[in-house]
mmCIF file of C-alpha atoms and ligand atoms in Angstrom:
data_model
loop_
_atom_site.group_PDB
_atom_site.id
_atom_site.type_symbol
_atom_site.label_atom_id
_atom_site.label_comp_id
_atom_site.label_asym_id
_atom_site.label_seq_id
_atom_site.Cartn_x
_atom_site.Cartn_y
_atom_site.Cartn_z
ATOM 1 C CA MET A 1 0.000 0.000 0.000
ATOM 2 C CA ASP A 2 1.369 3.396 -0.981
ATOM 3 C CA ILE A 3 0.680 6.627 0.909
ATOM 4 C CA VAL A 4 0.908 9.759 -1.219
ATOM 5 C CA ARG A 5 0.312 13.435 -0.527
ATOM 6 C CA THR A 6 0.240 15.132 -3.924
ATOM 7 C CA VAL A 7 -2.104 15.222 -6.894
ATOM 8 C CA ALA A 8 0.776 14.304 -9.209
ATOM 9 C CA GLU A 9 1.561 11.147 -7.198
ATOM 10 C CA VAL A 10 -2.096 10.030 -7.255
ATOM 11 C CA ARG A 11 -2.253 10.538 -11.021
ATOM 12 C CA THR A 12 0.893 8.436 -11.548
ATOM 13 C CA ALA A 13 -0.351 5.579 -9.327
ATOM 14 C CA VAL A 14 -3.850 5.588 -10.831
ATOM 15 C CA ALA A 15 -2.494 5.694 -14.389
ATOM 16 C CA ALA A 16 -0.312 2.645 -13.642
ATOM 17 C CA ALA A 17 -3.298 0.747 -12.192
ATOM 18 C CA ARG A 18 -5.418 1.596 -15.240
ATOM 19 C CA LYS A 19 -2.621 0.490 -17.551
ATOM 20 C CA ALA A 20 -2.640 -2.823 -15.691
ATOM 21 C CA GLY A 21 -6.344 -3.111 -16.572
ATOM 22 C CA ARG A 22 -7.769 -2.226 -13.141
ATOM 23 C CA ALA A 23 -10.919 -0.200 -12.554
ATOM 24 C CA ILE A 24 -10.484 2.463 -9.863
ATOM 25 C CA GLY A 25 -12.601 2.289 -6.693
ATOM 26 C CA PHE A 26 -12.560 5.349 -4.434
ATOM 27 C CA VAL A 27 -13.508 5.756 -0.767
ATOM 28 C CA PRO A 28 -13.326 9.428 0.294
ATOM 29 C CA THR A 29 -12.968 9.846 4.070
ATOM 30 C CA MET A 30 -11.971 12.364 6.708
ATOM 31 C CA GLY A 31 -10.056 9.664 8.600
ATOM 32 C CA ALA A 32 -10.815 8.417 12.125
ATOM 33 C CA LEU A 33 -11.712 5.242 10.301
ATOM 34 C CA HIS A 34 -14.147 2.726 11.778
ATOM 35 C CA ALA A 35 -15.940 -0.414 10.611
ATOM 36 C CA GLY A 36 -18.319 1.689 8.493
ATOM 37 C CA HIS A 37 -15.421 3.011 6.395
ATOM 38 C CA ILE A 38 -13.885 -0.452 6.163
ATOM 39 C CA SER A 39 -17.207 -1.800 4.841
ATOM 40 C CA LEU A 40 -16.840 0.695 1.960
ATOM 41 C CA VAL A 41 -13.303 -0.559 1.305
ATOM 42 C CA ASP A 42 -14.644 -4.132 1.390
ATOM 43 C CA ALA A 43 -17.304 -3.202 -1.186
ATOM 44 C CA ALA A 44 -14.636 -1.664 -3.435
ATOM 45 C CA LYS A 45 -12.479 -4.778 -3.057
ATOM 46 C CA ALA A 46 -15.447 -7.051 -3.782
ATOM 47 C CA ASP A 47 -15.909 -5.126 -7.039
ATOM 48 C CA GLY A 48 -12.302 -6.000 -7.904
ATOM 49 C CA THR A 49 -11.144 -2.387 -8.084
ATOM 50 C CA PHE A 50 -7.782 -0.764 -7.324
ATOM 51 C CA VAL A 51 -8.841 0.847 -4.057
ATOM 52 C CA VAL A 52 -7.925 4.454 -3.316
ATOM 53 C CA VAL A 53 -8.839 5.923 0.105
ATOM 54 C CA SER A 54 -8.509 9.655 0.685
ATOM 55 C CA ILE A 55 -7.951 10.907 4.225
ATOM 56 C CA TYR A 56 -8.543 14.629 4.438
ATOM 57 C CA VAL A 57 -10.441 16.718 6.992
ATOM 58 C CA ASN A 58 -11.959 19.224 4.613
ATOM 59 C CA PRO A 59 -12.128 22.701 6.190
ATOM 60 C CA THR A 60 -14.717 24.104 3.761
ATOM 61 C CA GLN A 61 -17.482 21.770 4.978
ATOM 62 C CA PHE A 62 -17.248 22.965 8.599
ATOM 63 C CA GLY A 63 -19.028 26.108 9.770
ATOM 64 C CA PRO A 64 -17.209 28.690 11.914
ATOM 65 C CA ASN A 65 -18.657 27.264 15.169
ATOM 66 C CA GLU A 66 -18.298 23.597 14.244
ATOM 67 C CA ASP A 67 -15.788 20.951 15.298
ATOM 68 C CA PHE A 68 -13.107 21.267 12.581
ATOM 69 C CA THR A 69 -10.279 21.593 15.110
ATOM 70 C CA GLN A 70 -11.670 18.899 17.458
ATOM 71 C CA TYR A 71 -12.411 16.441 14.647
ATOM 72 C CA PRO A 72 -10.464 13.247 15.498
ATOM 73 C CA ARG A 73 -7.216 12.834 13.558
ATOM 74 C CA THR A 74 -5.749 9.333 13.851
ATOM 75 C CA PHE A 75 -3.559 8.920 10.781
ATOM 76 C CA ASP A 76 -1.340 6.086 12.053
ATOM 77 C CA ALA A 77 -4.287 3.934 13.110
ATOM 78 C CA ASP A 78 -6.092 4.810 9.868
ATOM 79 C CA SER A 79 -3.204 3.763 7.646
ATOM 80 C CA ALA A 80 -2.830 0.500 9.618
ATOM 81 C CA ALA A 81 -6.561 -0.191 9.168
ATOM 82 C CA CYS A 82 -6.315 0.538 5.429
ATOM 83 C CA ARG A 83 -3.323 -1.747 5.071
ATOM 84 C CA ALA A 84 -5.145 -4.557 6.919
ATOM 85 C CA ALA A 85 -8.214 -4.064 4.703
ATOM 86 C CA GLY A 86 -6.167 -4.346 1.513
ATOM 87 C CA VAL A 87 -6.307 -0.721 0.343
ATOM 88 C CA ASP A 88 -3.960 -0.048 -2.584
ATOM 89 C CA LEU A 89 -3.365 3.692 -2.200
ATOM 90 C CA ILE A 90 -3.967 6.327 0.482
ATOM 91 C CA PHE A 91 -4.177 9.942 -0.649
ATOM 92 C CA ALA A 92 -3.611 12.219 2.354
ATOM 93 C CA PRO A 93 -3.225 15.712 0.949
ATOM 94 C CA THR A 94 -2.334 18.927 2.740
ATOM 95 C CA ASN A 95 -4.672 21.927 2.692
ATOM 96 C CA ALA A 96 -2.290 23.642 0.263
ATOM 97 C CA GLU A 97 -2.615 20.713 -2.135
ATOM 98 C CA MET A 98 -6.430 20.805 -2.039
ATOM 99 C CA TYR A 99 -6.921 24.574 -1.788
ATOM 100 C CA PRO A 100 -3.770 26.150 -3.229
ATOM 101 C CA PRO A 101 -3.290 29.904 -3.038
ATOM 102 C CA GLY A 102 -5.689 31.586 -5.453
ATOM 103 C CA ASP A 103 -8.245 28.747 -5.293
ATOM 104 C CA GLN A 104 -11.713 30.268 -5.704
ATOM 105 C CA SER A 105 -14.195 27.944 -7.440
ATOM 106 C CA ARG A 106 -16.970 26.234 -5.465
ATOM 107 C CA VAL A 107 -19.657 23.681 -6.366
ATOM 108 C CA ARG A 108 -23.062 24.890 -5.177
ATOM 109 C CA PRO A 109 -25.636 22.094 -4.745
ATOM 110 C CA GLY A 110 -29.354 22.560 -5.372
ATOM 111 C CA PRO A 111 -32.511 22.005 -3.288
ATOM 112 C CA LEU A 112 -31.497 18.508 -2.098
ATOM 113 C CA ALA A 113 -28.951 20.266 0.130
ATOM 114 C CA GLU A 114 -31.526 22.537 1.783
ATOM 115 C CA PRO A 115 -33.569 20.408 4.252
ATOM 116 C CA LEU A 116 -32.352 18.155 7.104
ATOM 117 C CA CYS A 117 -28.653 18.822 7.837
ATOM 118 C CA GLY A 118 -28.565 21.575 5.229
ATOM 119 C CA ALA A 119 -30.938 23.695 7.316
ATOM 120 C CA PHE A 120 -28.620 23.478 10.346
ATOM 121 C CA ARG A 121 -25.225 23.583 8.629
ATOM 122 C CA PRO A 122 -25.264 26.451 6.105
ATOM 123 C CA GLY A 123 -22.577 25.950 3.456
ATOM 124 C CA HIS A 124 -21.816 22.384 4.572
ATOM 125 C CA PHE A 125 -22.913 20.648 1.388
ATOM 126 C CA GLU A 126 -21.236 23.267 -0.786
ATOM 127 C CA GLY A 127 -17.987 22.353 1.006
ATOM 128 C CA VAL A 128 -18.696 18.642 0.569
ATOM 129 C CA CYS A 129 -19.544 18.977 -3.142
ATOM 130 C CA THR A 130 -16.487 21.136 -3.756
ATOM 131 C CA VAL A 131 -14.027 18.751 -2.116
ATOM 132 C CA VAL A 132 -15.648 15.644 -3.601
ATOM 133 C CA ALA A 133 -15.581 17.219 -7.083
ATOM 134 C CA LYS A 134 -11.892 18.044 -6.580
ATOM 135 C CA LEU A 135 -11.172 14.504 -5.343
ATOM 136 C CA PHE A 136 -13.066 12.978 -8.283
ATOM 137 C CA GLY A 137 -11.013 15.168 -10.637
ATOM 138 C CA ILE A 138 -7.784 14.005 -8.984
ATOM 139 C CA VAL A 139 -8.536 10.275 -8.545
ATOM 140 C CA GLN A 140 -10.847 9.885 -11.576
ATOM 141 C CA PRO A 141 -12.543 6.829 -10.074
ATOM 142 C CA ASP A 142 -14.869 4.488 -11.927
ATOM 143 C CA ILE A 143 -16.870 3.853 -8.747
ATOM 144 C CA ALA A 144 -17.007 5.926 -5.544
ATOM 145 C CA TYR A 145 -18.395 4.459 -2.327
ATOM 146 C CA PHE A 146 -20.432 6.369 0.272
ATOM 147 C CA GLY A 147 -22.146 5.217 3.460
ATOM 148 C CA ARG A 148 -25.889 5.662 3.892
ATOM 149 C CA LYS A 149 -25.440 7.101 7.398
ATOM 150 C CA ASP A 150 -24.791 10.348 5.504
ATOM 151 C CA PHE A 151 -27.878 9.705 3.389
ATOM 152 C CA GLN A 152 -28.377 13.326 2.362
ATOM 153 C CA GLN A 153 -24.698 13.656 1.448
ATOM 154 C CA ALA A 154 -24.966 10.607 -0.817
ATOM 155 C CA ARG A 155 -28.117 12.003 -2.516
ATOM 156 C CA VAL A 156 -26.505 15.424 -3.006
ATOM 157 C CA ILE A 157 -23.426 13.794 -4.549
ATOM 158 C CA GLU A 158 -25.494 11.518 -6.795
ATOM 159 C CA GLN A 159 -27.278 14.634 -8.051
ATOM 160 C CA MET A 160 -23.993 16.536 -8.528
ATOM 161 C CA VAL A 161 -22.535 13.663 -10.546
ATOM 162 C CA ASP A 162 -25.664 13.552 -12.713
ATOM 163 C CA ASP A 163 -25.874 17.315 -13.162
ATOM 164 C CA LEU A 164 -22.183 17.836 -13.905
ATOM 165 C CA ARG A 165 -22.017 14.720 -16.099
ATOM 166 C CA MET A 166 -19.143 13.281 -14.065
ATOM 167 C CA PRO A 167 -18.068 9.842 -15.351
ATOM 168 C CA VAL A 168 -18.260 8.063 -11.990
ATOM 169 C CA ARG A 169 -20.753 5.605 -10.554
ATOM 170 C CA ILE A 170 -21.878 6.263 -6.974
ATOM 171 C CA ALA A 171 -22.314 3.150 -4.828
ATOM 172 C CA THR A 172 -24.047 3.548 -1.472
ATOM 173 C CA CYS A 173 -23.503 1.043 1.313
ATOM 174 C CA PRO A 174 -25.577 0.175 4.409
ATOM 175 C CA ILE A 175 -25.050 1.839 7.786
ATOM 176 C CA VAL A 176 -22.774 -0.178 10.068
ATOM 177 C CA ARG A 177 -23.969 -0.222 13.687
ATOM 178 C CA GLU A 178 -22.512 -1.103 17.061
ATOM 179 C CA PRO A 179 -24.120 -4.231 18.632
ATOM 180 C CA ASP A 180 -26.576 -1.997 20.554
ATOM 181 C CA GLY A 181 -27.620 -0.167 17.378
ATOM 182 C CA LEU A 182 -25.571 3.064 17.575
ATOM 183 C CA ALA A 183 -24.523 4.059 14.054
ATOM 184 C CA MET A 184 -20.753 3.991 13.668
ATOM 185 C CA SER A 185 -19.365 7.500 13.322
ATOM 186 C CA SER A 186 -15.945 9.077 13.676
ATOM 187 C CA ARG A 187 -17.570 11.522 16.106
ATOM 188 C CA ASN A 188 -18.520 8.681 18.504
ATOM 189 C CA ALA A 189 -14.875 8.807 19.638
ATOM 190 C CA ARG A 190 -15.614 12.236 21.132
ATOM 191 C CA LEU A 191 -18.461 10.963 23.385
ATOM 192 C CA THR A 192 -17.929 10.439 27.119
ATOM 193 C CA PRO A 193 -19.203 7.032 28.359
ATOM 194 C CA SER A 194 -22.432 8.568 29.714
ATOM 195 C CA ASP A 195 -22.982 10.602 26.500
ATOM 196 C CA ARG A 196 -22.337 7.425 24.500
ATOM 197 C CA ALA A 197 -25.105 5.656 26.457
ATOM 198 C CA ARG A 198 -27.589 8.527 25.995
ATOM 199 C CA SER A 199 -26.778 8.852 22.284
ATOM 200 C CA LEU A 200 -28.547 5.598 21.597
ATOM 201 C CA CYS A 201 -31.885 7.396 22.022
ATOM 202 C CA LEU A 202 -31.616 8.668 18.435
ATOM 203 C CA TYR A 203 -31.533 5.167 16.973
ATOM 204 C CA GLN A 204 -34.316 4.133 19.366
ATOM 205 C CA ALA A 205 -36.420 7.087 18.170
ATOM 206 C CA LEU A 206 -35.884 6.020 14.542
ATOM 207 C CA CYS A 207 -37.038 2.514 15.506
ATOM 208 C CA ILE A 208 -40.174 3.980 17.110
ATOM 209 C CA ALA A 209 -40.945 5.688 13.788
ATOM 210 C CA ARG A 210 -40.244 2.515 11.834
ATOM 211 C CA ASP A 211 -42.562 0.496 14.096
ATOM 212 C CA ARG A 212 -45.357 3.073 13.874
ATOM 213 C CA LEU A 213 -45.064 3.192 10.084
ATOM 214 C CA GLY A 214 -45.129 -0.604 10.062
ATOM 215 C CA ALA A 215 -48.295 -0.530 12.166
ATOM 216 C CA GLY A 216 -49.980 1.703 9.588
ATOM 217 C CA GLU A 217 -49.687 5.132 11.267
ATOM 218 C CA THR A 218 -50.303 7.829 8.637
ATOM 219 C CA SER A 219 -49.717 10.993 10.677
ATOM 220 C CA THR A 220 -46.116 12.229 10.423
ATOM 221 C CA GLY A 221 -46.939 14.684 13.245
ATOM 222 C CA ARG A 222 -47.853 11.878 15.655
ATOM 223 C CA ILE A 223 -44.773 9.872 14.688
ATOM 224 C CA VAL A 224 -42.404 12.813 15.162
ATOM 225 C CA ALA A 225 -44.095 13.654 18.495
ATOM 226 C CA ALA A 226 -43.455 10.090 19.713
ATOM 227 C CA MET A 227 -39.813 10.331 18.611
ATOM 228 C CA ARG A 228 -39.379 13.677 20.358
ATOM 229 C CA ALA A 229 -40.971 12.360 23.557
ATOM 230 C CA HIS A 230 -38.531 9.453 23.600
ATOM 231 C CA ILE A 231 -35.529 11.738 23.177
ATOM 232 C CA ALA A 232 -36.865 14.256 25.703
ATOM 233 C CA ALA A 233 -36.746 11.497 28.327
ATOM 234 C CA HIS A 234 -32.940 11.685 28.087
ATOM 235 C CA ALA A 235 -31.222 14.631 29.760
ATOM 236 C CA ASP A 236 -29.212 17.270 27.900
ATOM 237 C CA ILE A 237 -29.897 16.230 24.351
ATOM 238 C CA LYS A 238 -30.764 18.896 21.817
ATOM 239 C CA VAL A 239 -32.687 17.852 18.722
ATOM 240 C CA ASP A 240 -31.694 19.543 15.457
ATOM 241 C CA TYR A 241 -34.350 17.691 13.480
ATOM 242 C CA LEU A 242 -36.422 14.524 13.319
ATOM 243 C CA SER A 243 -38.012 14.153 9.889
ATOM 244 C CA LEU A 244 -39.861 11.754 7.656
ATOM 245 C CA VAL A 245 -39.011 12.452 4.023
ATOM 246 C CA ASP A 246 -39.146 10.985 0.556
ATOM 247 C CA PRO A 247 -35.773 9.237 0.133
ATOM 248 C CA ARG A 248 -35.380 10.514 -3.432
ATOM 249 C CA THR A 249 -36.429 14.168 -3.161
ATOM 250 C CA LEU A 250 -35.827 14.594 0.617
ATOM 251 C CA GLU A 251 -39.125 16.520 0.713
ATOM 252 C CA SER A 252 -41.576 15.867 3.574
ATOM 253 C CA ALA A 253 -43.150 12.445 3.219
ATOM 254 C CA THR A 254 -46.848 12.118 2.518
ATOM 255 C CA LEU A 255 -48.144 9.005 4.241
ATOM 256 C CA PRO A 256 -48.858 6.284 3.417
ATOM 257 C CA ALA A 257 -45.792 5.966 1.186
ATOM 258 C CA PRO A 258 -43.950 2.923 -0.148
ATOM 259 C CA ARG A 259 -40.566 4.190 1.095
ATOM 260 C CA VAL A 260 -39.864 6.705 3.820
ATOM 261 C CA LEU A 261 -36.535 8.020 5.063
ATOM 262 C CA VAL A 262 -36.708 8.621 8.803
ATOM 263 C CA ALA A 263 -33.762 10.858 9.646
ATOM 264 C CA GLY A 264 -32.554 12.704 12.700
ATOM 265 C CA ALA A 265 -29.739 14.816 14.089
ATOM 266 C CA ILE A 266 -29.068 15.459 17.772
ATOM 267 C CA ARG A 267 -26.437 17.234 19.810
ATOM 268 C CA VAL A 268 -25.048 15.448 22.824
ATOM 269 C CA GLY A 269 -22.827 17.961 24.566
ATOM 270 C CA ASP A 270 -20.871 19.511 21.703
ATOM 271 C CA VAL A 271 -21.024 16.352 19.570
ATOM 272 C CA ARG A 272 -23.497 16.335 16.695
ATOM 273 C CA LEU A 273 -24.769 12.901 15.657
ATOM 274 C CA ILE A 274 -26.932 11.890 12.713
ATOM 275 C CA ASP A 275 -28.683 8.636 11.842
ATOM 276 C CA ASN A 276 -31.461 7.364 9.602
ATOM 277 C CA LEU A 277 -33.536 4.360 8.605
ATOM 278 C CA THR A 278 -35.101 3.797 5.225
ATOM 279 C CA VAL A 279 -38.420 2.156 5.973
ATOM 280 C CA GLY A 280 -39.400 -0.100 3.126
ATOM 281 C CA ILE A 281 -35.820 -1.304 2.733
ATOM 282 C CA ASP A 282 -34.398 -1.556 6.248
ATOM 283 C CA GLY A 283 -37.655 -2.000 8.037
HETATM 284 O O1 PAF B 301 -18.355 11.768 4.593
HETATM 285 C C1 PAF B 301 -17.242 12.312 4.772
HETATM 286 O O2 PAF B 301 -16.410 11.809 5.511
HETATM 287 C C2 PAF B 301 -16.928 13.617 4.068
HETATM 288 O O3 PAF B 301 -18.032 14.444 4.010
HETATM 289 C C3 PAF B 301 -16.299 13.439 2.669
HETATM 290 C C4 PAF B 301 -17.267 12.755 1.706
HETATM 291 C C5 PAF B 301 -15.032 12.601 2.792
HETATM 292 C C6 PAF B 301 -15.929 14.802 2.084
HETATM 293 O O4 PAF B 301 -15.015 15.478 2.894
#
């Protein structure tokens, strides 16, 4: 496994892999790798691709009061995990490599970026689209792999790829959960043990929604009220949103519906956690 830091080095390695007849599989990450990221690497390996993982904490997707500086950075453990998983190339650029002096272009997403996390993190998806577009331009992957925990991110990127006619296929992979149901997230590392225990209420609230939908409930208001009541029973948790939406458009769901995305974001202390269930597929 090679570890490279420049665009030129990625291009050389990827060109050699292509010349050897390999398709390029790409897993963009911000590091602090966990089993969810490794499941994306496994999917890329199962597709037989030359697997490139990027590790880069992208400053443009963090707001001024967000956790850019506290975001966990664990490069040695990450590279060991990539090596063990059979990654072919790690691209770990510097800020100057990704945003060199004079850099000024940005990719502005459309309405898919407005609800859910977009309403609470202004500019976040513009930062995500910009860095992912740059990374796609550098790595030129055939397939890029994204986890469905960041469901809205995956939809926004699918739309960007369609709109900008980028020659890459987006593969989305299931959420990987801890045994008790907590969605794996790099931010879980920032939770104290008691915050970790209370964080589970988000997944439990999603399950309440799934069960109510399964039982034929057709009022989104009643479902969201039940979810909120469950979370309110846990101290010191702030809800950003709990929503039932159409998984394609991310607009409010009209029930009954064949597929509903139940999504939520909470703040536990200064850690923001998101999770979702697609009812009709998962439930
Ligand atoms: O999902 C993430 O970790 C990031 O948003 C991504 C896609 C690597 C872009 O920085």
